[in-house]
XYZ file of N, CA, C and O in Angstrom:
420
model
N -27.281 165.320 16.874
C -28.431 165.247 15.794
C -29.105 166.259 16.119
O -29.640 166.457 17.471
N -29.511 167.817 15.585
C -30.987 168.148 15.174
C -32.044 167.814 14.544
O -31.634 167.609 14.024
N -33.232 167.423 15.448
C -34.178 166.795 14.546
C -36.093 167.952 14.832
O -35.551 168.486 15.842
N -35.470 167.983 13.551
C -36.665 169.029 13.427
C -38.622 169.091 12.398
O -38.379 168.312 11.993
N -39.414 169.191 13.476
C -40.387 168.262 13.107
C -41.464 169.732 13.127
O -40.776 170.870 13.734
N -42.764 169.895 12.248
C -43.701 170.448 12.069
C -44.426 170.592 10.790
O -44.389 169.458 9.877
N -45.524 171.326 10.961
C -46.887 170.909 10.094
C -46.077 171.325 8.632
O -44.948 172.424 8.678
N -46.721 171.392 7.531
C -46.044 171.462 5.781
C -45.834 173.229 6.095
O -46.575 173.854 6.203
N -44.889 173.836 5.458
C -44.870 175.106 5.296
C -44.491 175.974 6.825
O -44.944 176.629 6.532
N -44.124 174.876 7.610
C -44.080 175.907 8.953
C -42.464 176.542 9.029
O -41.605 176.816 9.712
N -41.618 176.559 7.998
C -40.189 176.913 8.187
C -39.345 176.011 8.109
O -38.292 176.441 8.497
N -39.301 174.536 8.435
C -38.793 173.683 8.726
C -37.223 173.506 8.286
O -36.245 174.470 8.603
N -37.585 173.979 6.542
C -36.555 173.617 5.847
C -35.103 174.676 5.633
O -34.233 174.618 5.897
N -35.700 176.100 5.805
C -35.064 177.151 6.176
C -34.809 177.332 6.947
O -33.370 177.839 7.367
N -34.896 177.364 8.568
C -34.213 176.799 9.831
C -33.513 176.161 9.959
O -32.039 176.263 10.516
N -33.682 174.976 9.136
C -32.603 173.983 9.173
C -31.498 174.072 8.166
O -30.126 173.993 9.142
N -31.645 175.019 7.601
C -30.000 175.167 6.464
C -29.253 176.467 7.020
O -28.269 176.612 7.101
N -29.751 177.018 8.130
C -29.134 177.768 9.023
C -27.588 177.147 9.963
O -26.960 177.746 9.946
N -27.782 175.583 9.599
C -27.102 175.040 11.179
C -25.808 174.066 10.030
O -24.857 173.656 10.961
N -26.184 174.157 8.619
C -25.467 173.633 8.147
C -25.005 171.873 8.292
O -25.601 171.289 8.956
N -24.312 171.623 8.122
C -23.559 170.109 8.099
C -24.576 168.860 7.259
O -25.144 169.393 6.260
N -24.486 167.784 7.667
C -25.642 166.542 6.592
C -26.802 167.162 6.918
O -27.214 167.154 8.312
N -27.906 167.299 6.079
C -28.700 167.039 6.828
C -29.970 166.512 5.447
O -29.360 166.133 4.633
N -31.005 165.774 5.502
C -32.098 164.675 5.137
C -33.550 165.138 5.466
O -33.768 165.910 6.702
N -34.130 166.168 4.783
C -35.547 166.393 4.708
C -36.551 165.636 4.712
O -36.507 164.077 3.933
N -37.951 166.127 5.119
C -39.068 165.229 4.703
C -38.797 163.509 4.883
O -39.211 162.766 3.996
N -38.906 163.093 6.254
C -37.994 161.751 5.708
C -39.701 160.672 6.440
O -39.407 159.976 6.363
N -40.601 161.116 7.287
C -41.811 161.080 6.980
C -42.204 160.146 5.781
O -42.911 159.264 6.199
N -41.425 159.833 4.706
C -41.734 159.821 3.804
C -41.320 158.175 3.898
O -41.596 157.255 2.812
N -39.948 157.855 4.096
C -39.217 156.991 4.227
C -39.784 156.001 5.078
O -39.697 154.769 4.562
N -40.542 156.525 6.005
C -41.224 155.530 6.811
C -42.121 154.245 6.891
O -42.568 153.316 7.014
N -42.450 154.610 5.374
C -44.082 154.241 5.115
C -43.253 152.701 4.021
O -44.187 151.567 4.493
N -42.566 152.589 3.465
C -42.150 151.746 3.368
C -40.794 150.863 4.038
O -40.053 149.736 3.722
N -40.103 150.936 4.849
C -39.456 150.749 5.794
C -39.914 149.623 6.571
O -40.903 149.732 7.261
N -39.154 148.392 6.455
C -39.265 147.035 6.917
C -38.498 146.986 8.930
O -39.481 146.708 9.482
N -38.053 148.254 8.648
C -37.587 147.975 10.188
C -37.475 149.261 11.226
O -36.196 150.334 10.551
N -37.905 150.094 11.621
C -38.282 151.748 11.789
C -37.102 151.492 12.979
O -36.759 153.286 12.907
N -36.717 150.742 13.972
C -35.155 151.067 14.482
C -34.077 151.633 13.881
O -33.244 152.345 13.783
N -33.807 150.421 11.950
C -32.853 150.478 12.125
C -32.401 151.895 11.122
O -31.827 152.049 10.896
N -34.151 152.492 10.579
C -33.827 153.397 9.908
C -33.610 154.765 10.616
O -32.999 155.577 10.444
N -34.426 154.719 12.161
C -33.749 156.015 12.743
C -32.471 156.283 12.572
O -31.654 157.451 13.712
N -31.434 154.533 13.367
C -30.525 154.874 13.205
C -29.904 155.183 12.847
O -28.358 156.083 12.535
N -29.887 154.695 10.998
C -29.338 155.325 10.046
C -29.643 156.851 9.644
O -28.914 158.021 9.303
N -30.658 157.444 9.985
C -30.597 159.056 9.862
C -30.416 159.934 11.524
O -29.950 160.514 10.846
N -30.134 158.795 11.952
C -29.278 159.554 13.294
C -27.744 160.330 13.024
O -27.356 161.154 13.544
N -27.324 159.219 12.212
C -25.994 159.816 11.490
C -26.014 161.168 10.874
O -24.852 161.834 11.063
N -26.727 161.531 10.669
C -26.634 163.027 10.039
C -27.148 164.217 10.953
O -27.424 163.950 12.267
N -26.493 165.446 10.744
C -26.285 166.577 11.509
C -27.199 166.633 11.397
O -28.005 167.331 13.253
N -28.734 167.400 10.746
C -30.198 167.737 11.068
C -31.387 166.821 10.160
O -30.832 167.040 9.139
N -31.767 166.706 10.343
C -33.077 165.561 10.496
C -34.094 166.272 10.292
O -34.733 166.780 11.566
N -35.029 166.274 9.362
C -36.387 167.235 9.568
C -37.381 165.963 8.994
O -37.664 164.886 8.015
N -38.646 166.607 9.866
C -39.702 165.584 9.076
C -41.389 166.067 9.594
O -41.652 166.737 10.416
N -41.609 166.291 8.752
C -43.455 166.990 8.612
C -44.078 165.854 9.657
O -44.388 164.778 9.650
N -45.032 166.733 10.229
C -46.244 165.943 11.119
C -46.987 166.052 10.420
O -47.884 166.684 9.822
N -47.130 164.564 10.143
C -48.946 164.146 9.504
C -50.043 163.282 10.233
O -51.239 163.069 9.918
N -50.063 164.379 11.089
C -50.419 162.872 12.588
C -51.794 164.361 12.790
O -52.787 163.411 12.938
N -52.012 165.360 12.285
C -53.724 166.495 12.252
C -54.212 166.335 11.753
O -54.167 164.985 10.196
N -55.241 166.183 11.783
C -56.319 166.433 10.370
C -57.398 164.646 10.365
O -57.437 164.622 11.313
N -57.766 164.690 9.168
C -58.501 164.249 9.176
C -57.925 162.647 9.190
O -57.347 162.577 8.838
N -58.430 161.312 9.427
C -57.708 160.188 9.230
C -58.240 159.457 7.920
O -59.556 159.409 7.593
N -57.191 159.347 6.863
C -57.665 158.486 6.093
C -58.403 157.719 6.446
O -58.450 156.573 6.987
N -59.186 157.377 4.664
C -60.040 155.716 4.864
C -59.193 155.088 4.219
O -59.419 153.422 5.322
N -58.266 155.083 3.913
C -57.601 153.809 3.009
C -56.449 153.581 4.581
O -56.229 153.750 4.753
N -56.221 152.353 4.447
C -55.825 151.867 5.353
C -54.247 151.612 5.153
O -53.671 151.507 6.364
N -54.024 151.554 4.050
C -52.531 151.559 4.125
C -51.895 152.809 3.979
O -50.370 153.643 4.082
N -53.133 154.229 4.339
C -52.175 155.545 3.847
C -52.530 156.241 5.864
O -51.220 156.345 6.555
N -53.291 154.966 6.686
C -53.810 155.211 7.780
C -52.254 154.234 8.382
O -51.287 155.256 9.301
N -52.140 153.291 7.871
C -50.542 152.790 8.423
C -49.331 153.690 7.782
O -48.360 153.050 8.691
N -49.107 154.438 6.816
C -48.066 155.535 6.515
C -47.758 155.910 7.474
O -47.134 156.946 8.220
N -49.016 156.486 8.209
C -48.922 157.747 8.996
C -48.889 157.128 10.602
O -47.862 158.472 11.114
N -48.803 156.512 10.619
C -48.851 155.587 11.691
C -47.357 155.714 12.265
O -46.607 155.588 13.114
N -46.823 155.051 11.073
C -45.092 154.784 10.585
C -44.562 155.912 10.867
O -43.216 156.068 10.835
N -44.903 156.833 10.614
C -44.607 158.347 10.528
C -43.797 158.770 11.781
O -43.143 159.052 12.021
N -45.308 158.666 12.537
C -45.322 159.407 13.776
C -44.588 158.148 15.160
O -43.762 159.043 15.372
N -44.578 157.143 14.739
C -43.458 156.107 15.471
C -42.316 156.516 15.080
O -41.267 156.873 15.830
N -41.925 156.605 14.041
C -40.374 156.797 13.204
C -39.988 158.257 14.030
O -38.680 158.663 14.649
N -40.916 159.372 13.858
C -40.557 160.901 14.905
C -40.238 160.790 16.285
O -39.033 161.161 16.821
N -40.810 159.840 16.745
C -40.742 159.901 18.157
C -39.581 158.823 18.367
O -38.628 159.302 19.353
N -39.166 157.592 17.892
C -37.594 157.362 17.662
C -36.467 158.047 17.258
O -35.749 158.495 17.871
N -36.580 159.475 16.700
C -35.400 160.367 15.937
C -35.528 161.155 16.844
O -34.349 161.388 17.937
N -36.931 161.852 17.564
C -36.428 162.710 18.484
C -36.188 161.690 20.135
O -35.131 162.681 20.731
N -36.215 160.067 19.961
C -35.509 159.707 21.240
C -34.093 160.160 21.077
O -32.921 159.827 21.949
N -33.086 159.322 20.111
C -32.016 159.872 19.462
C -31.111 160.847 19.329
O -30.565 161.380 19.794
N -31.974 162.362 19.488
C -31.401 163.276 19.048
C -31.187 164.215 20.047
O -31.473 164.171 21.387
N -30.119 164.903 19.831
C -29.466 166.131 21.245
C -30.496 167.548 21.184
O -30.293 167.632 22.343
N -30.739 167.445 19.888
C -32.045 168.483 20.404
C -33.339 168.868 19.366
O -32.920 168.283 18.580
N -34.095 168.427 20.011
C -35.713 168.284 19.079
C -36.340 169.815 19.299
O -36.732 170.746 19.939
N -36.946 170.103 17.523
C -37.379 171.565 17.883
C -38.463 171.238 16.931
O -38.661 170.404 15.952
N -39.687 172.230 17.080
C -40.947 171.964 16.693
C -41.304 173.336 16.033
O -41.542 174.804 17.091
N -41.449 173.607 14.561
C -41.641 174.300 14.425
C -42.899 175.199 13.605
O -43.795 174.165 13.322
N -44.001 176.643 13.906
C -44.996 176.592 14.259
C -45.222 178.016 13.400
O -44.117 178.931 14.127
N -45.529 178.197 12.010
C -45.211 179.496 11.391
C -44.293 180.242 11.498
O -43.938 181.358 11.753
N -42.875 179.743 11.199
C -41.741 180.271 11.121
C -40.687 180.535 11.866
O -40.005 180.723 12.793
N -41.633 179.995 13.377
C -41.337 179.774 14.718
C -40.659 179.014 15.490
O -41.628 177.971 15.630
N -39.471 178.491 16.047
C -39.194 177.555 16.008
C -39.097 177.418 17.568
O -39.380 178.183 18.763
N -39.534 176.243 18.511
C -40.075 175.995 19.837
C -39.090 174.687 20.482
O -39.192 173.854 19.928
N -38.286 175.058 20.952
C -37.202 174.207 21.347
C -38.069 173.337 22.240
O -38.129 173.563 23.771
N -37.573 171.669 22.102
C -38.515 171.036 22.892
C -37.379 169.792 23.863
O -37.867 169.782 24.921
N -36.400 169.532 23.795
C -35.689 169.228 24.183
C -33.915 169.905 23.715
O -34.170 169.676 22.388
N -33.137 169.623 24.792
C -32.105 170.256 24.511
C -31.602 171.670 24.406
O -32.877 172.329 24.579
N -31.081 172.197 24.013
C -30.135 173.432 23.243
C -29.633 173.196 22.049
O -29.042 172.410 21.056
N -30.387 174.503 20.795
C -29.825 174.960 19.936
C -28.283 174.806 20.042
O -27.601 175.351 20.402
N -27.946 173.912 18.623
C -25.976 174.139 18.553
C -26.289 175.741 17.691
O -27.133 176.577 17.147
N -24.581 176.183 17.686
C -24.360 177.395 17.537
C -24.660 177.376 16.000
O -24.213 176.350 15.301
N -25.175 178.075 15.120
C -25.422 178.669 13.753
C -24.267 178.933 13.262
O -23.342 179.493 13.726
């Protein structure tokens, strides 16, 4: 599985589409309602490409539910990175490989 993370509008989806296969985007949104993040990570790891938007930067929300959602998104990203064959961080359209090697396009 190729896991791609980075800030909003950093080029994650455009980069991911080069690799084909089964893809799922914006998985950080799934984490807020997940009762079991380990199980969710296992399910998502079955995809070829998984993308998540980094939500940990910026101002900490006042609302406890929003803080909990950010915490869950960060924990899910860690679980996915551990399961991934390759982890890429996108920034300004530039991919940086953090783990493994990129699959052939």
